[in-house]
Amino acid sequence: MGMNLTTRHLSAGYGNKTVVSDIHIHISTGEVVCLLGANGCGKTTLFKALLGLIPMQGEFLLDGRPHHSYTQRDRARLIAYVPQTHTPSFPYTVLDMVLMGRSPHISLYSVPSGRDHEESRRILSSLGIRYLENRLYDELSGGERQLVLMARSLAQTPRFLLMDEPTSHLDFGNQIRTLQLIKELAASGIGLLLTTHSPDHAFICATRVLAMHQGKIISQGSPEEVINRPLMRTLYGFDIDVVSQPSGRYLCSPVL
């Protein structure tokens, strides 16, 4: 059954400073929404508001219900987060890291059950990294760590996944692998909101694009509708041509 994540007139910031304002977004399970914008435009602040890490004003609805009507445990079963990087305080194994994602499904003072271990291993297998389960997380490569963080988030069995620059720090091959995985997750029924500094990635995997500038969403629609030279100039301060390829896909090419 489908589910929606909706905000209306959402504003958030720190102390008396408003960083994002009047944010209207609508994400359905099964779609990929790509959030574009320069550093400092408010993307991370928006994520923090959606994750309940900072106060917000306005409406934030999950399947038509106000977000505050859900318990923290229930929200963690609905929304998961994949950060750019993560440095654990202790030398956890990969399996331990993924088991942490099962926390919303484990009672207080309980320990992970056999079923939790089985589900965690199943997710590792689905991502092709089951062989890493006994390795220490802090000894892995950047690409391997990113996949483990995805596995941990998927262990929450979320309906929505927020991904903060999931291809940053990855080599070209791992970028492609991650974009393929994003498309597969959407096909499985998860709704994804991801940030990226590569507009080309939106053409590859996104169903819709949100363009953020100075804390506001200034354009949204399909990648082909939204990503154009004037918008790229507004977002990034440079002229960037959007070039059609024989395959039908578009590429962004800086005018240097």
PDB file of C-alpha atoms in Angstrom:
ATOM      1  CA  MET A   1       0.000   0.000   0.000  1.00  0.00           C
ATOM      2  CA  GLY A   2       1.365   3.409  -0.965  1.00  0.00           C
ATOM      3  CA  MET A   3       2.248   6.130   1.503  1.00  0.00           C
ATOM      4  CA  ASN A   4       3.004   9.848   1.232  1.00  0.00           C
ATOM      5  CA  LEU A   5       5.373  12.268   2.954  1.00  0.00           C
ATOM      6  CA  THR A   6       4.136  15.854   2.716  1.00  0.00           C
ATOM      7  CA  THR A   7       5.225  19.236   4.045  1.00  0.00           C
ATOM      8  CA  ARG A   8       3.323  22.505   3.815  1.00  0.00           C
ATOM      9  CA  HIS A   9       4.791  25.888   4.731  1.00  0.00           C
ATOM     10  CA  LEU A  10       7.602  24.114   6.604  1.00  0.00           C
ATOM     11  CA  SER A  11      10.218  26.379   8.165  1.00  0.00           C
ATOM     12  CA  ALA A  12      13.213  25.436  10.310  1.00  0.00           C
ATOM     13  CA  GLY A  13      16.505  26.802  11.553  1.00  0.00           C
ATOM     14  CA  TYR A  14      18.689  27.285  14.589  1.00  0.00           C
ATOM     15  CA  GLY A  15      17.828  29.579  17.480  1.00  0.00           C
ATOM     16  CA  ASN A  16      16.320  32.750  16.078  1.00  0.00           C
ATOM     17  CA  LYS A  17      17.748  32.160  12.597  1.00  0.00           C
ATOM     18  CA  THR A  18      15.418  30.663   9.983  1.00  0.00           C
ATOM     19  CA  VAL A  19      17.385  28.677   7.396  1.00  0.00           C
ATOM     20  CA  VAL A  20      14.626  27.066   5.295  1.00  0.00           C
ATOM     21  CA  SER A  21      11.144  28.513   4.875  1.00  0.00           C
ATOM     22  CA  ASP A  22       7.833  27.866   3.150  1.00  0.00           C
ATOM     23  CA  ILE A  23       8.895  24.378   2.035  1.00  0.00           C
ATOM     24  CA  HIS A  24       6.226  22.424   0.151  1.00  0.00           C
ATOM     25  CA  ILE A  25       7.199  18.880  -0.841  1.00  0.00           C
ATOM     26  CA  HIS A  26       5.274  15.702  -1.581  1.00  0.00           C
ATOM     27  CA  ILE A  27       6.977  12.331  -1.890  1.00  0.00           C
ATOM     28  CA  SER A  28       5.235   9.032  -2.550  1.00  0.00           C
ATOM     29  CA  THR A  29       6.617   5.589  -1.899  1.00  0.00           C
ATOM     30  CA  GLY A  30       8.231   4.231  -5.036  1.00  0.00           C
ATOM     31  CA  GLU A  31       9.626   7.517  -6.333  1.00  0.00           C
ATOM     32  CA  VAL A  32      13.055   9.146  -6.212  1.00  0.00           C
ATOM     33  CA  VAL A  33      13.159  12.867  -5.502  1.00  0.00           C
ATOM     34  CA  CYS A  34      16.498  14.601  -5.976  1.00  0.00           C
ATOM     35  CA  LEU A  35      17.242  17.794  -4.021  1.00  0.00           C
ATOM     36  CA  LEU A  36      19.684  20.094  -5.816  1.00  0.00           C
ATOM     37  CA  GLY A  37      21.340  23.186  -4.399  1.00  0.00           C
ATOM     38  CA  ALA A  38      24.665  24.747  -3.507  1.00  0.00           C
ATOM     39  CA  ASN A  39      26.436  24.253  -0.199  1.00  0.00           C
ATOM     40  CA  GLY A  40      24.751  26.236   2.551  1.00  0.00           C
ATOM     41  CA  CYS A  41      21.383  26.559   0.805  1.00  0.00           C
ATOM     42  CA  GLY A  42      19.538  24.609   3.519  1.00  0.00           C
ATOM     43  CA  LYS A  43      19.468  20.990   2.337  1.00  0.00           C
ATOM     44  CA  THR A  44      20.957  19.569   5.549  1.00  0.00           C
ATOM     45  CA  THR A  45      18.673  21.743   7.673  1.00  0.00           C
ATOM     46  CA  LEU A  46      15.646  20.377   5.816  1.00  0.00           C
ATOM     47  CA  PHE A  47      16.820  16.821   6.470  1.00  0.00           C
ATOM     48  CA  LYS A  48      17.308  17.569  10.166  1.00  0.00           C
ATOM     49  CA  ALA A  49      13.776  18.959  10.374  1.00  0.00           C
ATOM     50  CA  LEU A  50      12.290  15.889   8.676  1.00  0.00           C
ATOM     51  CA  LEU A  51      14.253  13.636  11.040  1.00  0.00           C
ATOM     52  CA  GLY A  52      12.987  15.518  14.088  1.00  0.00           C
ATOM     53  CA  LEU A  53      16.460  16.698  15.091  1.00  0.00           C
ATOM     54  CA  ILE A  54      15.591  20.412  15.132  1.00  0.00           C
ATOM     55  CA  PRO A  55      12.349  22.311  15.790  1.00  0.00           C
ATOM     56  CA  MET A  56      10.176  23.177  12.816  1.00  0.00           C
ATOM     57  CA  GLN A  57       7.072  25.173  12.028  1.00  0.00           C
ATOM     58  CA  GLY A  58       4.387  24.343   9.496  1.00  0.00           C
ATOM     59  CA  GLU A  59       2.878  21.005   8.556  1.00  0.00           C
ATOM     60  CA  PHE A  60       4.729  17.723   8.194  1.00  0.00           C
ATOM     61  CA  LEU A  61       2.446  14.797   7.397  1.00  0.00           C
ATOM     62  CA  LEU A  62       3.152  11.087   7.093  1.00  0.00           C
ATOM     63  CA  ASP A  63       0.341   9.349   5.249  1.00  0.00           C
ATOM     64  CA  GLY A  64      -1.921  12.273   6.083  1.00  0.00           C
ATOM     65  CA  ARG A  65      -1.163  12.206   9.809  1.00  0.00           C
ATOM     66  CA  PRO A  66       0.805  14.934  11.612  1.00  0.00           C
ATOM     67  CA  HIS A  67       4.354  13.731  12.259  1.00  0.00           C
ATOM     68  CA  HIS A  68       4.077  14.462  15.988  1.00  0.00           C
ATOM     69  CA  SER A  69       1.199  11.975  16.292  1.00  0.00           C
ATOM     70  CA  TYR A  70       3.723   9.159  15.758  1.00  0.00           C
ATOM     71  CA  THR A  71       5.993   7.890  18.513  1.00  0.00           C
ATOM     72  CA  GLN A  72       9.735   8.150  17.904  1.00  0.00           C
ATOM     73  CA  ARG A  73       9.835   4.379  17.461  1.00  0.00           C
ATOM     74  CA  ASP A  74       7.064   4.447  14.858  1.00  0.00           C
ATOM     75  CA  ARG A  75       8.719   7.326  12.990  1.00  0.00           C
ATOM     76  CA  ALA A  76      11.975   5.354  12.911  1.00  0.00           C
ATOM     77  CA  ARG A  77      10.072   2.526  11.254  1.00  0.00           C
ATOM     78  CA  LEU A  78       8.867   4.926   8.577  1.00  0.00           C
ATOM     79  CA  ILE A  79      11.864   7.184   7.882  1.00  0.00           C
ATOM     80  CA  ALA A  80      15.528   6.172   7.780  1.00  0.00           C
ATOM     81  CA  TYR A  81      18.601   8.273   7.084  1.00  0.00           C
ATOM     82  CA  VAL A  82      21.834   7.518   5.252  1.00  0.00           C
ATOM     83  CA  PRO A  83      24.527  10.091   6.168  1.00  0.00           C
ATOM     84  CA  GLN A  84      27.522  10.977   4.011  1.00  0.00           C
ATOM     85  CA  THR A  85      29.940   9.544   6.535  1.00  0.00           C
ATOM     86  CA  HIS A  86      29.823   8.007   9.976  1.00  0.00           C
ATOM     87  CA  THR A  87      32.617   7.365  12.470  1.00  0.00           C
ATOM     88  CA  PRO A  88      31.493   5.024  15.267  1.00  0.00           C
ATOM     89  CA  SER A  89      32.830   5.441  18.790  1.00  0.00           C
ATOM     90  CA  PHE A  90      33.737   1.770  19.052  1.00  0.00           C
ATOM     91  CA  PRO A  91      35.164  -0.809  16.615  1.00  0.00           C
ATOM     92  CA  TYR A  92      31.865  -2.411  15.590  1.00  0.00           C
ATOM     93  CA  THR A  93      31.671  -5.205  13.066  1.00  0.00           C
ATOM     94  CA  VAL A  94      29.621  -4.733   9.928  1.00  0.00           C
ATOM     95  CA  LEU A  95      26.924  -7.052  11.276  1.00  0.00           C
ATOM     96  CA  ASP A  96      26.754  -5.044  14.514  1.00  0.00           C
ATOM     97  CA  MET A  97      26.335  -1.842  12.508  1.00  0.00           C
ATOM     98  CA  VAL A  98      23.426  -3.281  10.545  1.00  0.00           C
ATOM     99  CA  LEU A  99      21.818  -4.712  13.683  1.00  0.00           C
ATOM    100  CA  MET A 100      21.650  -1.157  15.054  1.00  0.00           C
ATOM    101  CA  GLY A 101      19.087  -0.485  12.354  1.00  0.00           C
ATOM    102  CA  ARG A 102      16.816  -3.062  13.957  1.00  0.00           C
ATOM    103  CA  SER A 103      16.468  -0.907  17.103  1.00  0.00           C
ATOM    104  CA  PRO A 104      12.947   0.364  16.265  1.00  0.00           C
ATOM    105  CA  HIS A 105      11.784  -3.261  16.148  1.00  0.00           C
ATOM    106  CA  ILE A 106      13.421  -4.369  19.420  1.00  0.00           C
ATOM    107  CA  SER A 107      11.773  -3.862  22.803  1.00  0.00           C
ATOM    108  CA  LEU A 108      13.482  -1.778  25.466  1.00  0.00           C
ATOM    109  CA  TYR A 109      16.147  -3.738  27.390  1.00  0.00           C
ATOM    110  CA  SER A 110      15.931  -6.580  24.862  1.00  0.00           C
ATOM    111  CA  VAL A 111      18.724  -7.870  22.663  1.00  0.00           C
ATOM    112  CA  PRO A 112      18.557  -8.607  18.927  1.00  0.00           C
ATOM    113  CA  SER A 113      16.804 -11.890  18.265  1.00  0.00           C
ATOM    114  CA  GLY A 114      17.701 -14.609  15.824  1.00  0.00           C
ATOM    115  CA  ARG A 115      15.187 -13.073  13.451  1.00  0.00           C
ATOM    116  CA  ASP A 116      16.966  -9.701  13.700  1.00  0.00           C
ATOM    117  CA  HIS A 117      20.277 -11.368  12.844  1.00  0.00           C
ATOM    118  CA  GLU A 118      18.637 -13.218   9.964  1.00  0.00           C
ATOM    119  CA  GLU A 119      17.082 -10.026   8.575  1.00  0.00           C
ATOM    120  CA  SER A 120      20.387  -8.146   8.879  1.00  0.00           C
ATOM    121  CA  ARG A 121      22.238 -10.882   7.006  1.00  0.00           C
ATOM    122  CA  ARG A 122      19.520 -10.963   4.350  1.00  0.00           C
ATOM    123  CA  ILE A 123      19.985  -7.229   3.741  1.00  0.00           C
ATOM    124  CA  LEU A 124      23.768  -7.596   3.566  1.00  0.00           C
ATOM    125  CA  SER A 125      23.277 -10.355   0.992  1.00  0.00           C
ATOM    126  CA  SER A 126      20.858  -8.239  -1.045  1.00  0.00           C
ATOM    127  CA  LEU A 127      23.523  -5.511  -1.263  1.00  0.00           C
ATOM    128  CA  GLY A 128      26.227  -8.012  -2.162  1.00  0.00           C
ATOM    129  CA  ILE A 129      28.297  -7.442   0.992  1.00  0.00           C
ATOM    130  CA  ARG A 130      27.434 -10.453   3.160  1.00  0.00           C
ATOM    131  CA  TYR A 131      31.122 -11.395   3.026  1.00  0.00           C
ATOM    132  CA  LEU A 132      31.928  -8.280   5.070  1.00  0.00           C
ATOM    133  CA  GLU A 133      29.739  -9.126   8.079  1.00  0.00           C
ATOM    134  CA  ASN A 134      32.631  -9.960  10.426  1.00  0.00           C
ATOM    135  CA  ARG A 135      34.915  -7.157   9.241  1.00  0.00           C
ATOM    136  CA  LEU A 136      35.390  -4.040  11.372  1.00  0.00           C
ATOM    137  CA  TYR A 137      33.474  -1.104   9.923  1.00  0.00           C
ATOM    138  CA  ASP A 138      36.314   1.390  10.427  1.00  0.00           C
ATOM    139  CA  GLU A 139      38.652  -0.788   8.328  1.00  0.00           C
ATOM    140  CA  LEU A 140      36.446  -0.666   5.225  1.00  0.00           C
ATOM    141  CA  SER A 141      36.846   1.438   2.095  1.00  0.00           C
ATOM    142  CA  GLY A 142      34.620   4.453   1.513  1.00  0.00           C
ATOM    143  CA  GLY A 143      32.408   2.563  -0.929  1.00  0.00           C
ATOM    144  CA  GLU A 144      32.023  -0.387   1.427  1.00  0.00           C
ATOM    145  CA  ARG A 145      31.138   1.915   4.329  1.00  0.00           C
ATOM    146  CA  GLN A 146      28.463   3.617   2.239  1.00  0.00           C
ATOM    147  CA  LEU A 147      26.853   0.261   1.467  1.00  0.00           C
ATOM    148  CA  VAL A 148      26.943  -0.695   5.157  1.00  0.00           C
ATOM    149  CA  LEU A 149      25.218   2.574   6.099  1.00  0.00           C
ATOM    150  CA  MET A 150      22.551   1.808   3.513  1.00  0.00           C
ATOM    151  CA  ALA A 151      22.167  -1.685   4.949  1.00  0.00           C
ATOM    152  CA  ARG A 152      21.755  -0.253   8.453  1.00  0.00           C
ATOM    153  CA  SER A 153      19.012   2.081   7.231  1.00  0.00           C
ATOM    154  CA  LEU A 154      17.233  -0.684   5.326  1.00  0.00           C
ATOM    155  CA  ALA A 155      17.261  -2.801   8.498  1.00  0.00           C
ATOM    156  CA  GLN A 156      14.738  -0.317   9.879  1.00  0.00           C
ATOM    157  CA  THR A 157      12.388  -1.487   7.067  1.00  0.00           C
ATOM    158  CA  PRO A 158      11.502   2.156   6.293  1.00  0.00           C
ATOM    159  CA  ARG A 159       8.920   3.472   3.865  1.00  0.00           C
ATOM    160  CA  PHE A 160      11.058   6.552   3.167  1.00  0.00           C
ATOM    161  CA  LEU A 161      14.817   6.941   2.928  1.00  0.00           C
ATOM    162  CA  LEU A 162      16.675  10.258   3.223  1.00  0.00           C
ATOM    163  CA  MET A 163      20.134  10.094   1.650  1.00  0.00           C
ATOM    164  CA  ASP A 164      22.685  12.887   2.093  1.00  0.00           C
ATOM    165  CA  GLU A 165      24.957  12.943  -0.976  1.00  0.00           C
ATOM    166  CA  PRO A 166      25.096   9.135  -1.257  1.00  0.00           C
ATOM    167  CA  THR A 167      27.702   9.202  -4.039  1.00  0.00           C
ATOM    168  CA  SER A 168      30.148  11.617  -2.396  1.00  0.00           C
ATOM    169  CA  HIS A 169      33.642  10.208  -1.768  1.00  0.00           C
ATOM    170  CA  LEU A 170      32.899   7.237  -4.054  1.00  0.00           C
ATOM    171  CA  ASP A 171      34.852   6.197  -7.125  1.00  0.00           C
ATOM    172  CA  PHE A 172      33.057   6.144 -10.469  1.00  0.00           C
ATOM    173  CA  GLY A 173      32.205   2.445 -10.293  1.00  0.00           C
ATOM    174  CA  ASN A 174      30.718   2.703  -6.812  1.00  0.00           C
ATOM    175  CA  GLN A 175      28.752   5.793  -7.876  1.00  0.00           C
ATOM    176  CA  ILE A 176      27.118   3.747 -10.636  1.00  0.00           C
ATOM    177  CA  ARG A 177      26.450   0.887  -8.237  1.00  0.00           C
ATOM    178  CA  THR A 178      24.829   3.278  -5.744  1.00  0.00           C
ATOM    179  CA  LEU A 179      22.608   4.876  -8.400  1.00  0.00           C
ATOM    180  CA  GLN A 180      21.495   1.423  -9.543  1.00  0.00           C
ATOM    181  CA  LEU A 181      20.690   0.535  -5.948  1.00  0.00           C
ATOM    182  CA  ILE A 182      18.628   3.720  -5.530  1.00  0.00           C
ATOM    183  CA  LYS A 183      16.521   2.755  -8.553  1.00  0.00           C
ATOM    184  CA  GLU A 184      16.078  -0.770  -7.172  1.00  0.00           C
ATOM    185  CA  LEU A 185      14.984   0.549  -3.767  1.00  0.00           C
ATOM    186  CA  ALA A 186      12.370   2.762  -5.422  1.00  0.00           C
ATOM    187  CA  ALA A 187      11.147  -0.200  -7.470  1.00  0.00           C
ATOM    188  CA  SER A 188      10.747  -2.137  -4.205  1.00  0.00           C
ATOM    189  CA  GLY A 189       8.351   0.538  -2.919  1.00  0.00           C
ATOM    190  CA  ILE A 190      10.575   2.853  -0.882  1.00  0.00           C
ATOM    191  CA  GLY A 191      10.290   6.616  -1.352  1.00  0.00           C
ATOM    192  CA  LEU A 192      13.685   8.319  -1.557  1.00  0.00           C
ATOM    193  CA  LEU A 193      14.743  11.920  -1.027  1.00  0.00           C
ATOM    194  CA  LEU A 194      18.412  12.411  -1.821  1.00  0.00           C
ATOM    195  CA  THR A 195      20.798  15.313  -2.157  1.00  0.00           C
ATOM    196  CA  THR A 196      23.525  15.432  -4.764  1.00  0.00           C
ATOM    197  CA  HIS A 197      25.958  17.931  -6.236  1.00  0.00           C
ATOM    198  CA  SER A 198      25.796  16.167  -9.602  1.00  0.00           C
ATOM    199  CA  PRO A 199      22.678  17.154 -11.585  1.00  0.00           C
ATOM    200  CA  ASP A 200      23.548  14.354 -14.022  1.00  0.00           C
ATOM    201  CA  HIS A 201      22.573  11.853 -11.336  1.00  0.00           C
ATOM    202  CA  ALA A 202      19.058  13.271 -11.300  1.00  0.00           C
ATOM    203  CA  PHE A 203      18.687  12.405 -14.985  1.00  0.00           C
ATOM    204  CA  ILE A 204      19.788   8.844 -14.209  1.00  0.00           C
ATOM    205  CA  CYS A 205      17.610   7.943 -11.243  1.00  0.00           C
ATOM    206  CA  ALA A 206      15.172  10.701 -10.220  1.00  0.00           C
ATOM    207  CA  THR A 207      11.486  10.892 -11.005  1.00  0.00           C
ATOM    208  CA  ARG A 208      11.354  14.479  -9.727  1.00  0.00           C
ATOM    209  CA  VAL A 209      13.766  17.262  -8.823  1.00  0.00           C
ATOM    210  CA  LEU A 210      13.537  19.951  -6.151  1.00  0.00           C
ATOM    211  CA  ALA A 211      15.801  22.972  -6.661  1.00  0.00           C
ATOM    212  CA  MET A 212      16.711  24.805  -3.443  1.00  0.00           C
ATOM    213  CA  HIS A 213      18.197  28.300  -3.319  1.00  0.00           C
ATOM    214  CA  GLN A 214      18.712  30.430  -0.218  1.00  0.00           C
ATOM    215  CA  GLY A 215      16.468  28.226   1.900  1.00  0.00           C
ATOM    216  CA  LYS A 216      13.531  28.017  -0.496  1.00  0.00           C
ATOM    217  CA  ILE A 217      12.351  25.562  -3.134  1.00  0.00           C
ATOM    218  CA  ILE A 218      12.414  27.664  -6.305  1.00  0.00           C
ATOM    219  CA  SER A 219      11.496  24.975  -8.840  1.00  0.00           C
ATOM    220  CA  GLN A 220      10.255  21.398  -8.901  1.00  0.00           C
ATOM    221  CA  GLY A 221       9.193  18.893 -11.521  1.00  0.00           C
ATOM    222  CA  SER A 222      10.740  16.204 -13.691  1.00  0.00           C
ATOM    223  CA  PRO A 223      14.518  16.435 -14.275  1.00  0.00           C
ATOM    224  CA  GLU A 224      13.894  17.412 -17.904  1.00  0.00           C
ATOM    225  CA  GLU A 225      11.532  20.214 -16.846  1.00  0.00           C
ATOM    226  CA  VAL A 226      13.638  21.630 -14.029  1.00  0.00           C
ATOM    227  CA  ILE A 227      17.303  21.271 -14.963  1.00  0.00           C
ATOM    228  CA  ASN A 228      18.243  23.964 -17.476  1.00  0.00           C
ATOM    229  CA  ARG A 229      20.954  26.560 -18.008  1.00  0.00           C
ATOM    230  CA  PRO A 230      19.211  29.489 -16.228  1.00  0.00           C
ATOM    231  CA  LEU A 231      18.462  27.356 -13.159  1.00  0.00           C
ATOM    232  CA  MET A 232      22.027  26.017 -13.003  1.00  0.00           C
ATOM    233  CA  ARG A 233      23.314  29.603 -13.120  1.00  0.00           C
ATOM    234  CA  THR A 234      20.985  30.542 -10.238  1.00  0.00           C
ATOM    235  CA  LEU A 235      21.942  27.534  -8.111  1.00  0.00           C
ATOM    236  CA  TYR A 236      25.675  27.351  -8.727  1.00  0.00           C
ATOM    237  CA  GLY A 237      26.729  30.699 -10.194  1.00  0.00           C
ATOM    238  CA  PHE A 238      28.095  29.262 -13.438  1.00  0.00           C
ATOM    239  CA  ASP A 239      26.784  28.660 -16.940  1.00  0.00           C
ATOM    240  CA  ILE A 240      26.083  24.964 -17.429  1.00  0.00           C
ATOM    241  CA  ASP A 241      24.683  23.632 -20.689  1.00  0.00           C
ATOM    242  CA  VAL A 242      22.175  20.779 -20.595  1.00  0.00           C
ATOM    243  CA  VAL A 243      23.004  18.600 -23.595  1.00  0.00           C
ATOM    244  CA  SER A 244      20.777  15.925 -25.111  1.00  0.00           C
ATOM    245  CA  GLN A 245      22.539  12.636 -25.888  1.00  0.00           C
ATOM    246  CA  PRO A 246      21.678  10.173 -28.706  1.00  0.00           C
ATOM    247  CA  SER A 247      20.441   7.789 -26.008  1.00  0.00           C
ATOM    248  CA  GLY A 248      17.791  10.348 -25.053  1.00  0.00           C
ATOM    249  CA  ARG A 249      19.425  11.129 -21.722  1.00  0.00           C
ATOM    250  CA  TYR A 250      20.666  14.609 -20.820  1.00  0.00           C
ATOM    251  CA  LEU A 251      24.078  15.601 -19.497  1.00  0.00           C
ATOM    252  CA  CYS A 252      25.249  18.778 -17.783  1.00  0.00           C
ATOM    253  CA  SER A 253      28.350  20.368 -19.294  1.00  0.00           C
ATOM    254  CA  PRO A 254      30.042  23.403 -17.661  1.00  0.00           C
ATOM    255  CA  VAL A 255      30.754  26.285 -20.028  1.00  0.00           C
ATOM    256  CA  LEU A 256      34.452  26.981 -19.400  1.00  0.00           C
TER     257      LEU A 256
END
